[in-house]
CSV table of C-alpha atoms and ligand atoms in Angstrom, one decimal:
chain,number,residue,atom,x,y,z
H,240,MET,CA,-0.6,1.5,-52.4
H,241,LYS,CA,0.7,0.9,-48.8
H,242,LYS,CA,-2.2,1.4,-46.6
H,243,HIS,CA,-2.1,3.3,-43.3
H,244,TYR,CA,-4.5,2.7,-40.6
H,245,LYS,CA,-5.5,5.1,-37.8
H,246,HIS,CA,-6.9,3.0,-35.0
H,247,LEU,CA,-5.3,0.2,-33.1
H,248,GLU,CA,-8.2,-2.2,-33.6
H,249,THR,CA,-7.8,-1.8,-37.4
H,250,LYS,CA,-4.0,-2.1,-37.3
H,251,LEU,CA,-4.2,-5.3,-35.3
H,252,VAL,CA,-6.2,-6.9,-38.2
H,253,HIS,CA,-4.6,-5.3,-41.2
H,254,SER,CA,-1.1,-3.7,-40.6
H,255,GLY,CA,1.8,-5.8,-41.8
H,256,GLU,CA,-0.4,-8.1,-43.9
H,257,PRO,CA,1.4,-9.0,-47.2
H,258,GLU,CA,0.3,-6.9,-50.2
H,259,PRO,CA,-0.7,-8.4,-52.5
H,260,ARG,CA,-2.1,-11.3,-50.5
H,261,ILE,CA,-0.1,-14.5,-51.0
H,262,ASN,CA,-2.0,-16.5,-53.5
H,263,GLY,CA,-5.1,-14.6,-52.2
H,264,ALA,CA,-4.8,-16.2,-48.7
H,265,VAL,CA,-6.8,-14.1,-46.3
H,266,SER,CA,-4.8,-15.4,-43.3
H,267,MET,CA,-1.0,-15.1,-43.3
H,268,PRO,CA,0.4,-18.6,-44.4
H,269,ILE,CA,3.1,-20.3,-42.4
H,270,PHE,CA,6.4,-20.4,-44.2
H,271,GLN,CA,7.8,-23.6,-42.7
H,272,SER,CA,11.1,-23.4,-44.6
H,273,SER,CA,14.4,-23.0,-42.7
H,274,THR,CA,16.2,-21.6,-45.8
H,275,PHE,CA,15.2,-19.7,-48.9
H,276,GLU,CA,16.6,-19.5,-52.4
H,277,TYR,CA,19.7,-17.2,-52.7
H,278,SER,CA,18.9,-14.0,-54.5
H,279,GLY,CA,22.1,-12.1,-54.5
H,280,GLN,CA,22.3,-10.9,-50.9
H,281,SER,CA,25.7,-9.4,-50.0
H,282,SER,CA,25.5,-9.4,-46.2
H,283,TYR,CA,25.2,-12.3,-43.8
H,284,ASN,CA,22.3,-10.7,-42.0
H,285,ASP,CA,20.3,-10.5,-45.3
H,286,LEU,CA,20.4,-14.2,-46.2
H,287,LYS,CA,16.9,-15.5,-45.8
H,288,TYR,CA,16.9,-18.0,-43.0
H,289,ILE,CA,14.7,-18.6,-39.9
H,290,ARG,CA,17.4,-17.8,-37.4
H,291,LEU,CA,18.1,-14.5,-39.2
H,292,ASN,CA,14.6,-13.3,-38.3
H,293,ASN,CA,13.6,-12.4,-41.8
H,294,THR,CA,11.2,-14.9,-43.2
H,295,PRO,CA,7.8,-13.7,-44.4
H,296,ASN,CA,6.2,-14.6,-41.0
H,297,HIS,CA,8.8,-12.6,-39.1
H,298,ILE,CA,8.5,-9.6,-41.5
H,299,ALA,CA,4.7,-9.4,-41.2
H,300,LEU,CA,4.9,-9.5,-37.4
H,301,HIS,CA,7.6,-6.9,-37.3
H,302,GLN,CA,5.5,-4.5,-39.3
H,303,LYS,CA,2.3,-5.2,-37.3
H,304,LEU,CA,4.1,-4.8,-33.9
H,305,ALA,CA,5.8,-1.5,-34.9
H,306,ALA,CA,2.4,-0.1,-36.2
H,307,LEU,CA,0.7,-0.9,-32.9
H,308,GLU,CA,2.9,1.3,-30.8
H,309,ASN,CA,3.5,3.9,-33.6
H,310,ALA,CA,7.2,3.0,-33.6
H,311,GLU,CA,9.8,2.9,-36.3
H,312,ALA,CA,10.6,-0.8,-36.0
H,313,ALA,CA,10.0,-4.1,-34.2
H,314,LEU,CA,11.7,-7.5,-33.8
H,315,VAL,CA,10.1,-10.7,-32.5
H,316,THR,CA,12.0,-13.1,-30.3
H,317,ALA,CA,11.7,-16.7,-29.0
H,318,SER,CA,10.5,-15.4,-25.6
H,319,GLY,CA,10.1,-12.3,-23.5
H,320,MET,CA,13.3,-13.0,-21.7
H,321,ALA,CA,15.0,-13.4,-25.2
H,322,ALA,CA,13.8,-9.9,-26.0
H,323,ILE,CA,15.0,-8.5,-22.7
H,324,SER,CA,18.4,-10.2,-22.5
H,325,THR,CA,19.3,-9.7,-26.1
H,326,ALA,CA,18.4,-6.0,-25.9
H,327,LEU,CA,20.5,-5.5,-22.7
H,328,LEU,CA,23.4,-7.5,-24.2
H,329,THR,CA,23.3,-5.3,-27.3
H,330,LEU,CA,23.3,-2.0,-25.5
H,331,LEU,CA,25.6,-2.7,-22.5
H,332,SER,CA,29.3,-3.6,-22.8
H,333,PRO,CA,31.9,-4.4,-20.1
H,334,GLY,CA,32.6,-1.3,-18.1
H,335,ASP,CA,29.1,0.1,-18.6
H,336,HIS,CA,26.6,1.0,-15.8
H,337,PHE,CA,22.9,0.5,-15.8
H,338,LEU,CA,19.9,1.8,-13.8
H,339,ALA,CA,16.9,-0.3,-13.2
H,340,GLN,CA,13.7,-0.1,-11.3
H,341,ASN,CA,13.9,-1.9,-8.0
H,342,CYS,CA,10.9,-4.3,-8.4
H,343,LEU,CA,11.4,-6.0,-11.8
H,344,TYR,CA,10.0,-9.2,-13.3
H,345,GLY,CA,11.7,-12.2,-11.6
H,346,GLY,CA,13.6,-13.3,-14.7
H,347,THR,CA,14.9,-9.8,-15.5
H,348,HIS,CA,15.9,-9.3,-11.9
H,349,GLU,CA,17.9,-12.6,-11.9
H,350,PHE,CA,19.5,-11.8,-15.2
H,351,ILE,CA,20.8,-8.5,-13.8
H,352,THR,CA,21.8,-9.6,-10.4
H,353,LYS,CA,23.2,-13.0,-11.3
H,354,ASP,CA,24.7,-12.6,-14.8
H,355,PHE,CA,25.8,-8.9,-15.1
H,356,ALA,CA,28.9,-9.2,-12.8
H,357,ALA,CA,30.6,-11.8,-15.0
H,358,LEU,CA,29.9,-9.6,-18.0
H,359,GLY,CA,31.6,-6.6,-16.3
H,360,ILE,CA,28.4,-4.6,-16.2
H,361,SER,CA,27.5,-2.8,-13.0
H,362,PHE,CA,24.0,-1.6,-12.0
H,363,ASP,CA,22.0,0.3,-9.4
H,364,PHE,CA,18.4,0.0,-8.6
H,365,ILE,CA,16.1,3.1,-8.4
H,366,ASN,CA,12.8,3.8,-6.9
H,367,GLY,CA,10.5,4.6,-9.8
H,368,ASP,CA,8.5,7.1,-7.7
H,369,GLU,CA,11.5,9.2,-6.6
H,370,PRO,CA,13.0,10.9,-9.7
H,371,GLY,CA,14.8,13.3,-7.4
H,372,ALA,CA,17.0,10.5,-6.1
H,373,TRP,CA,18.1,9.1,-9.5
H,374,LYS,CA,20.8,11.6,-10.2
H,375,SER,CA,22.8,10.5,-7.2
H,376,LYS,CA,23.0,7.0,-8.9
H,377,LEU,CA,24.2,8.4,-12.2
H,378,ARG,CA,27.8,7.7,-13.4
H,379,SER,CA,29.8,8.8,-16.3
H,380,ASP,CA,29.5,5.3,-17.7
H,381,THR,CA,25.7,4.9,-17.2
H,382,LYS,CA,24.2,3.9,-20.5
H,383,ALA,CA,20.5,3.0,-20.0
H,384,ILE,CA,17.6,3.2,-17.7
H,385,TYR,CA,15.0,0.4,-17.4
H,386,VAL,CA,11.5,0.3,-15.9
H,387,GLU,CA,8.3,-1.6,-16.1
H,388,THR,CA,4.9,0.0,-17.0
H,389,MET,CA,3.2,-1.5,-14.1
H,390,THR,CA,5.0,-3.4,-11.4
H,391,ASN,CA,4.2,-7.0,-10.5
H,392,PRO,CA,2.3,-7.8,-8.3
H,393,LEU,CA,1.4,-4.4,-6.8
H,394,LEU,CA,0.5,-2.7,-10.1
H,395,GLN,CA,2.5,0.4,-9.1
H,396,VAL,CA,3.1,3.0,-11.9
H,397,ALA,CA,6.5,4.7,-11.8
H,398,ASP,CA,6.9,8.3,-12.9
H,399,LEU,CA,7.3,7.3,-16.5
H,400,LYS,CA,7.4,10.8,-17.9
H,401,ALA,CA,10.3,11.6,-15.5
H,402,VAL,CA,12.1,8.5,-16.8
H,403,VAL,CA,12.0,9.7,-20.4
H,404,ASP,CA,13.1,13.3,-19.3
H,405,PHE,CA,15.9,11.9,-17.2
H,406,ALA,CA,17.1,9.7,-20.1
H,407,LYS,CA,17.1,12.5,-22.5
H,408,ALA,CA,18.8,14.9,-20.2
H,409,HIS,CA,21.6,12.4,-19.5
H,410,LYS,CA,21.8,10.8,-22.9
H,411,LEU,CA,20.7,7.4,-21.6
H,412,ILE,CA,18.7,4.8,-23.6
H,413,SER,CA,15.2,4.5,-22.1
H,414,MET,CA,13.8,1.0,-21.9
H,415,ILE,CA,10.4,-0.1,-20.6
H,416,ASP,CA,8.9,-3.6,-20.2
H,417,ASN,CA,5.3,-2.9,-21.4
H,418,THR,CA,4.0,-6.5,-21.0
H,419,PHE,CA,1.4,-5.7,-18.3
H,420,ALA,CA,-0.2,-2.8,-20.2
H,421,SER,CA,0.0,-4.2,-23.8
H,422,PRO,CA,0.0,-1.7,-26.7
H,423,PHE,CA,-3.8,-1.3,-26.2
H,424,ASN,CA,-3.4,0.5,-22.8
H,425,PHE,CA,0.0,2.1,-23.3
H,426,ARG,CA,2.4,2.9,-26.2
H,427,PRO,CA,5.8,3.8,-24.8
H,428,PRO,CA,7.3,5.2,-28.1
H,429,GLU,CA,4.5,7.8,-28.2
H,430,TRP,CA,5.8,9.1,-24.8
H,431,GLY,CA,9.4,9.2,-25.9
H,432,PHE,CA,10.8,5.8,-24.8
H,433,ASP,CA,13.6,4.5,-27.0
H,434,LEU,CA,12.6,0.8,-26.6
H,435,SER,CA,9.5,-1.0,-25.5
H,436,LEU,CA,9.8,-4.7,-24.6
H,437,HIS,CA,7.1,-7.3,-24.3
H,438,SER,CA,6.6,-10.9,-23.3
H,439,CYS,CA,4.2,-11.7,-26.1
H,440,THR,CA,3.5,-14.9,-24.2
H,441,LYS,CA,1.1,-12.7,-22.2
H,442,TYR,CA,-1.5,-10.3,-23.6
H,443,LEU,CA,-0.2,-9.9,-27.2
H,444,ASN,CA,-0.7,-13.6,-28.0
H,445,GLY,CA,-3.3,-13.9,-25.3
H,446,HIS,CA,-4.1,-17.6,-25.5
H,447,SER,CA,-1.5,-19.2,-23.1
H,448,ASP,CA,-0.2,-21.5,-25.8
H,449,ILE,CA,3.3,-20.2,-26.9
H,450,VAL,CA,6.2,-18.2,-25.5
H,451,ALA,CA,7.4,-15.2,-27.6
H,452,GLY,CA,8.8,-11.7,-27.1
H,453,THR,CA,9.3,-8.5,-28.9
H,454,VAL,CA,11.5,-5.4,-28.9
H,455,ILE,CA,9.7,-2.3,-30.4
H,456,GLY,CA,11.2,1.2,-30.9
H,457,ARG,CA,14.0,3.2,-32.6
H,458,ALA,CA,15.0,1.6,-35.9
H,459,ASP,CA,18.7,2.0,-35.3
H,460,LEU,CA,18.6,0.2,-32.0
H,461,VAL,CA,16.2,-2.5,-33.2
H,462,GLU,CA,18.6,-3.2,-36.1
H,463,LYS,CA,21.5,-3.7,-33.7
H,464,ILE,CA,19.5,-5.9,-31.4
H,465,LYS,CA,18.4,-8.0,-34.5
H,466,HIS,CA,22.0,-8.6,-35.4
H,467,LYS,CA,22.8,-9.7,-31.8
H,468,LEU,CA,19.7,-12.0,-31.9
H,469,ASN,CA,21.0,-13.4,-35.2
H,470,HIS,CA,24.2,-14.4,-33.3
H,471,LEU,CA,22.5,-15.6,-30.1
H,472,GLY,CA,19.9,-17.6,-32.0
H,473,ALA,CA,16.7,-17.0,-30.0
H,474,SER,CA,14.5,-16.6,-33.0
H,475,LEU,CA,10.8,-17.3,-33.1
H,476,ASP,CA,9.8,-20.4,-35.0
H,477,PRO,CA,7.4,-19.8,-38.0
H,478,HIS,CA,4.7,-21.9,-36.4
H,479,ALA,CA,4.9,-19.8,-33.2
H,480,CYS,CA,5.0,-16.7,-35.4
H,481,PHE,CA,1.7,-17.8,-36.9
H,482,LEU,CA,0.1,-18.4,-33.5
H,483,LEU,CA,1.2,-15.0,-32.3
H,484,HIS,CA,0.0,-13.3,-35.5
H,485,ARG,CA,-3.4,-15.0,-35.1
H,486,GLY,CA,-3.6,-14.3,-31.4
H,487,MET,CA,-2.7,-10.6,-31.7
H,488,LYS,CA,-5.6,-9.8,-34.1
H,489,THR,CA,-8.1,-10.0,-31.2
H,490,LEU,CA,-6.0,-8.0,-28.7
H,491,ALA,CA,-8.3,-5.0,-28.7
H,492,VAL,CA,-11.5,-7.0,-28.1
H,493,ARG,CA,-9.8,-9.0,-25.4
H,494,ILE,CA,-8.3,-6.1,-23.6
H,495,LYS,CA,-11.4,-4.0,-23.7
H,496,HIS,CA,-13.3,-6.8,-21.9
H,497,GLN,CA,-10.4,-7.4,-19.5
H,498,ASN,CA,-10.1,-3.7,-18.6
H,499,ASP,CA,-13.8,-3.4,-17.9
H,500,SER,CA,-14.1,-6.7,-16.1
H,501,THR,CA,-11.1,-6.2,-13.9
H,502,LEU,CA,-12.3,-2.7,-12.8
H,503,LYS,CA,-15.7,-4.3,-11.8
H,504,ILE,CA,-14.0,-7.1,-9.9
H,505,ALA,CA,-11.6,-4.7,-8.2
H,506,LYS,CA,-14.6,-2.6,-7.1
H,507,TYR,CA,-16.4,-5.7,-5.8
H,508,LEU,CA,-13.3,-6.7,-3.8
H,509,GLU,CA,-12.8,-3.2,-2.5
H,510,GLU,CA,-16.3,-3.3,-0.9
H,511,HIS,CA,-16.0,-6.8,0.5
H,512,GLN,CA,-15.6,-7.0,4.3
H,513,SER,CA,-13.1,-9.9,4.1
H,514,VAL,CA,-10.7,-7.9,1.9
H,515,GLU,CA,-7.9,-6.1,3.7
H,516,LYS,CA,-6.2,-4.3,0.8
H,517,ILE,CA,-6.7,-4.2,-3.0
H,518,ASN,CA,-4.2,-3.1,-5.7
H,519,TYR,CA,-5.6,-1.9,-9.0
H,520,PRO,CA,-4.5,1.4,-10.7
H,521,GLY,CA,-8.1,1.9,-11.9
H,522,LEU,CA,-9.3,2.4,-8.4
H,523,GLU,CA,-9.2,5.9,-6.9
H,524,SER,CA,-7.7,4.5,-3.8
H,525,HIS,CA,-4.6,3.3,-5.7
H,526,PRO,CA,-1.7,5.7,-4.9
H,527,ASN,CA,-0.8,6.0,-8.6
H,528,HIS,CA,-4.4,6.4,-9.9
H,529,GLU,CA,-4.0,9.9,-11.3
H,530,ARG,CA,-0.7,9.1,-13.1
H,531,ALA,CA,-2.3,6.0,-14.6
H,532,CYS,CA,-5.3,8.0,-15.8
H,533,GLU,CA,-2.9,10.4,-17.6
H,534,LEU,CA,-0.7,7.8,-19.2
H,535,PHE,CA,-3.0,4.8,-19.9
H,536,ASP,CA,-6.1,4.1,-22.0
H,537,GLY,CA,-7.0,1.3,-19.6
H,538,PHE,CA,-5.8,-0.2,-16.3
H,539,SER,CA,-5.1,-3.8,-17.5
H,540,GLY,CA,-6.5,-7.2,-16.5
H,541,MET,CA,-4.2,-7.6,-13.5
H,542,LEU,CA,-5.1,-7.0,-9.9
H,543,SER,CA,-3.8,-8.2,-6.5
H,544,PHE,CA,-5.3,-8.2,-3.0
H,545,GLU,CA,-4.9,-9.4,0.6
H,546,LEU,CA,-7.6,-11.0,2.7
H,547,LYS,CA,-8.0,-10.4,6.4
H,548,GLY,CA,-6.4,-13.3,8.2
H,549,GLY,CA,-3.1,-14.1,6.4
H,550,VAL,CA,-1.6,-16.9,4.4
H,551,GLU,CA,-4.0,-19.7,5.6
H,552,VAL,CA,-7.1,-17.7,4.6
H,553,ALA,CA,-5.5,-16.8,1.3
H,554,GLU,CA,-4.7,-20.5,0.5
H,555,ARG,CA,-8.2,-21.5,1.5
H,556,PHE,CA,-9.7,-18.9,-0.8
H,557,MET,CA,-7.6,-20.1,-3.7
H,558,GLN,CA,-8.6,-23.7,-3.1
H,559,GLN,CA,-12.3,-22.8,-2.8
H,560,THR,CA,-12.5,-20.9,-6.1
H,561,THR,CA,-13.7,-23.1,-9.0
H,562,LEU,CA,-13.3,-20.9,-12.0
H,563,PRO,CA,-9.7,-19.5,-12.0
H,564,VAL,CA,-6.8,-21.8,-12.8
H,565,VAL,CA,-4.2,-21.7,-10.0
H,566,ALA,CA,-1.1,-21.1,-12.2
H,567,PRO,CA,1.7,-18.5,-12.7
H,568,SER,CA,1.8,-16.4,-15.9
H,569,LEU,CA,-0.9,-14.0,-17.1
H,570,GLY,CA,-2.6,-12.2,-20.0
H,571,GLY,CA,-4.5,-15.2,-21.4
H,572,ILE,CA,-8.2,-15.6,-22.0
H,573,GLU,CA,-8.6,-17.8,-18.9
H,574,THR,CA,-8.5,-16.3,-15.4
H,575,LEU,CA,-5.4,-17.3,-13.5
H,576,ILE,CA,-4.8,-16.9,-9.8
H,577,THR,CA,-1.6,-17.2,-7.9
H,578,ARG,CA,0.1,-16.3,-4.6
H,579,PRO,CA,3.3,-14.4,-5.7
H,580,ALA,CA,5.2,-15.5,-2.6
H,581,THR,CA,5.0,-19.1,-3.9
H,582,THR,CA,5.6,-18.4,-7.6
H,583,SER,CA,6.9,-15.2,-9.2
H,584,HIS,CA,8.6,-13.9,-6.1
H,585,SER,CA,9.6,-17.2,-4.4
H,586,GLY,CA,13.2,-16.5,-5.3
H,587,MET,CA,13.2,-13.5,-2.9
H,588,SER,CA,13.7,-13.8,0.8
H,589,PRO,CA,10.5,-12.9,2.9
H,590,GLU,CA,12.4,-9.8,4.1
H,591,ASP,CA,13.1,-8.6,0.6
H,592,ARG,CA,9.5,-9.2,-0.4
H,593,HIS,CA,8.2,-7.3,2.6
H,594,ALA,CA,10.5,-4.4,1.9
H,595,LEU,CA,8.8,-4.1,-1.5
H,596,GLY,CA,5.3,-4.4,0.2
H,597,ILE,CA,4.6,-7.9,-1.1
H,598,SER,CA,3.1,-9.8,1.8
H,599,ASP,CA,3.0,-13.6,1.8
H,600,SER,CA,-0.8,-13.6,1.8
H,601,LEU,CA,-1.0,-11.4,-1.3
H,602,ILE,CA,-3.1,-13.0,-4.1
H,603,ARG,CA,-2.7,-12.0,-7.7
H,604,VAL,CA,-5.4,-12.4,-10.4
H,605,SER,CA,-5.0,-12.2,-14.2
H,606,VAL,CA,-8.6,-11.7,-15.3
H,607,GLY,CA,-9.6,-13.6,-18.4
H,608,ILE,CA,-12.5,-13.0,-20.8
H,609,GLU,CA,-15.1,-15.1,-19.0
H,610,ALA,CA,-18.3,-13.4,-17.9
H,611,THR,CA,-17.5,-10.9,-15.1
H,612,GLU,CA,-20.6,-12.1,-13.2
H,613,ASP,CA,-19.3,-15.7,-13.1
H,614,ILE,CA,-16.0,-14.6,-11.7
H,615,ILE,CA,-17.6,-12.5,-9.0
H,616,GLU,CA,-20.1,-15.2,-8.1
H,617,ASP,CA,-17.2,-17.7,-7.7
H,618,PHE,CA,-15.2,-15.3,-5.6
H,619,GLU,CA,-18.3,-14.6,-3.5
H,620,GLN,CA,-18.8,-18.3,-2.6
H,621,ALA,CA,-15.1,-18.8,-2.0
H,622,LEU,CA,-15.0,-15.8,0.4
H,623,LYS,CA,-18.0,-17.2,2.4
H,624,VAL,CA,-16.2,-20.4,3.4
D,875,PLP,C1,6.5,-13.1,-18.4
D,875,PLP,C2,7.2,-11.8,-18.4
D,875,PLP,C3,8.5,-11.7,-18.9
D,875,PLP,C4,9.2,-12.9,-19.5
D,875,PLP,O1,8.6,-13.4,-20.6
D,875,PLP,P1,8.8,-14.9,-21.2
D,875,PLP,O2,7.9,-14.9,-22.4
D,875,PLP,O3,8.3,-15.8,-20.1
D,875,PLP,O4,10.2,-15.1,-21.4
D,875,PLP,C5,9.1,-10.5,-18.8
D,875,PLP,N1,8.5,-9.4,-18.3
D,875,PLP,C6,7.3,-9.5,-17.7
D,875,PLP,C7,6.6,-8.3,-17.1
D,875,PLP,C8,6.6,-10.7,-17.8
D,875,PLP,O5,5.4,-10.8,-17.2
């Protein structure tokens, strides 16, 4: 009997696992075979082959990922950008128009602004907080609307319910990059989004040792995107499938700790006299706090802040800390710290960064699973210098 599980913690461990277990193996084995014996398939996309995203390792992940967000279907990809670019290339054709939030992940922003023109796709950026202004950007050929659950690095939360309503009213496909929240904190299909995208490199895998991505949502759309992925070839290797599968099982225990720890660190920083400004949606002082409370089950392990005194003070703080690793990326078990002006947002001009409210001295932290007290103690000594 196919088992159905109620809670996310249980689904992470048990959903999608093969029934019966393969030779009794408790952990999903790695099927390191590029091709599989022909068994009468009549369509190209049904031949069993790693690039066609249908080996036992892929299928188990697809079922587990779909279950996590209570969605119809899911697809794993070779990276988060593979998920995003393949989904957009599937849904948009020459002549189509596209609406996207104005402060996207760097890779997504570059893909839209640098590659869309040659593909004959036009776009407009929207402010996620001003639904009243979206209609003026709408065109008869607008096909999709694209947002992120929490913006990087200011952790702003757009009016996500308005995005879904707007998409339904104007027959657009609604897409959301849910990487920062992870399925533990937010499940877009439950709120009516057509597609939820993740960089599994971050929280889903959680161990900073692979890149991977996923598209989760409506079965008809996921099927089309899978066929496009079969053509483009950005399929996840079985060994990376195995690592993602293993990493995902602890998502709930990791995120619970990271949510709690990050709220404590945010409160500590908010009280500190050297801190000018702190951005964390779990704080009452955050402009989108109420919206975040309504939508999310937790506020994530990401926060950003500014110290009094500008870039030099920020650099000195980062050098003085001993526990966090100074590195881009996020969502792993180790605390990472970075200055977005030098990493994720270095491609933007200072003027564009400032227009979005990202100062050059802003510090972003991805809180890991270390003891909260150790992180705070380290920040305390670094702030004294
Ligand atoms: C990292 C990231 C991506 C891209 O994912 P890759 O796995 O690096 O390709 C997309 N969106 C967000 C929000 C990210 O943080």
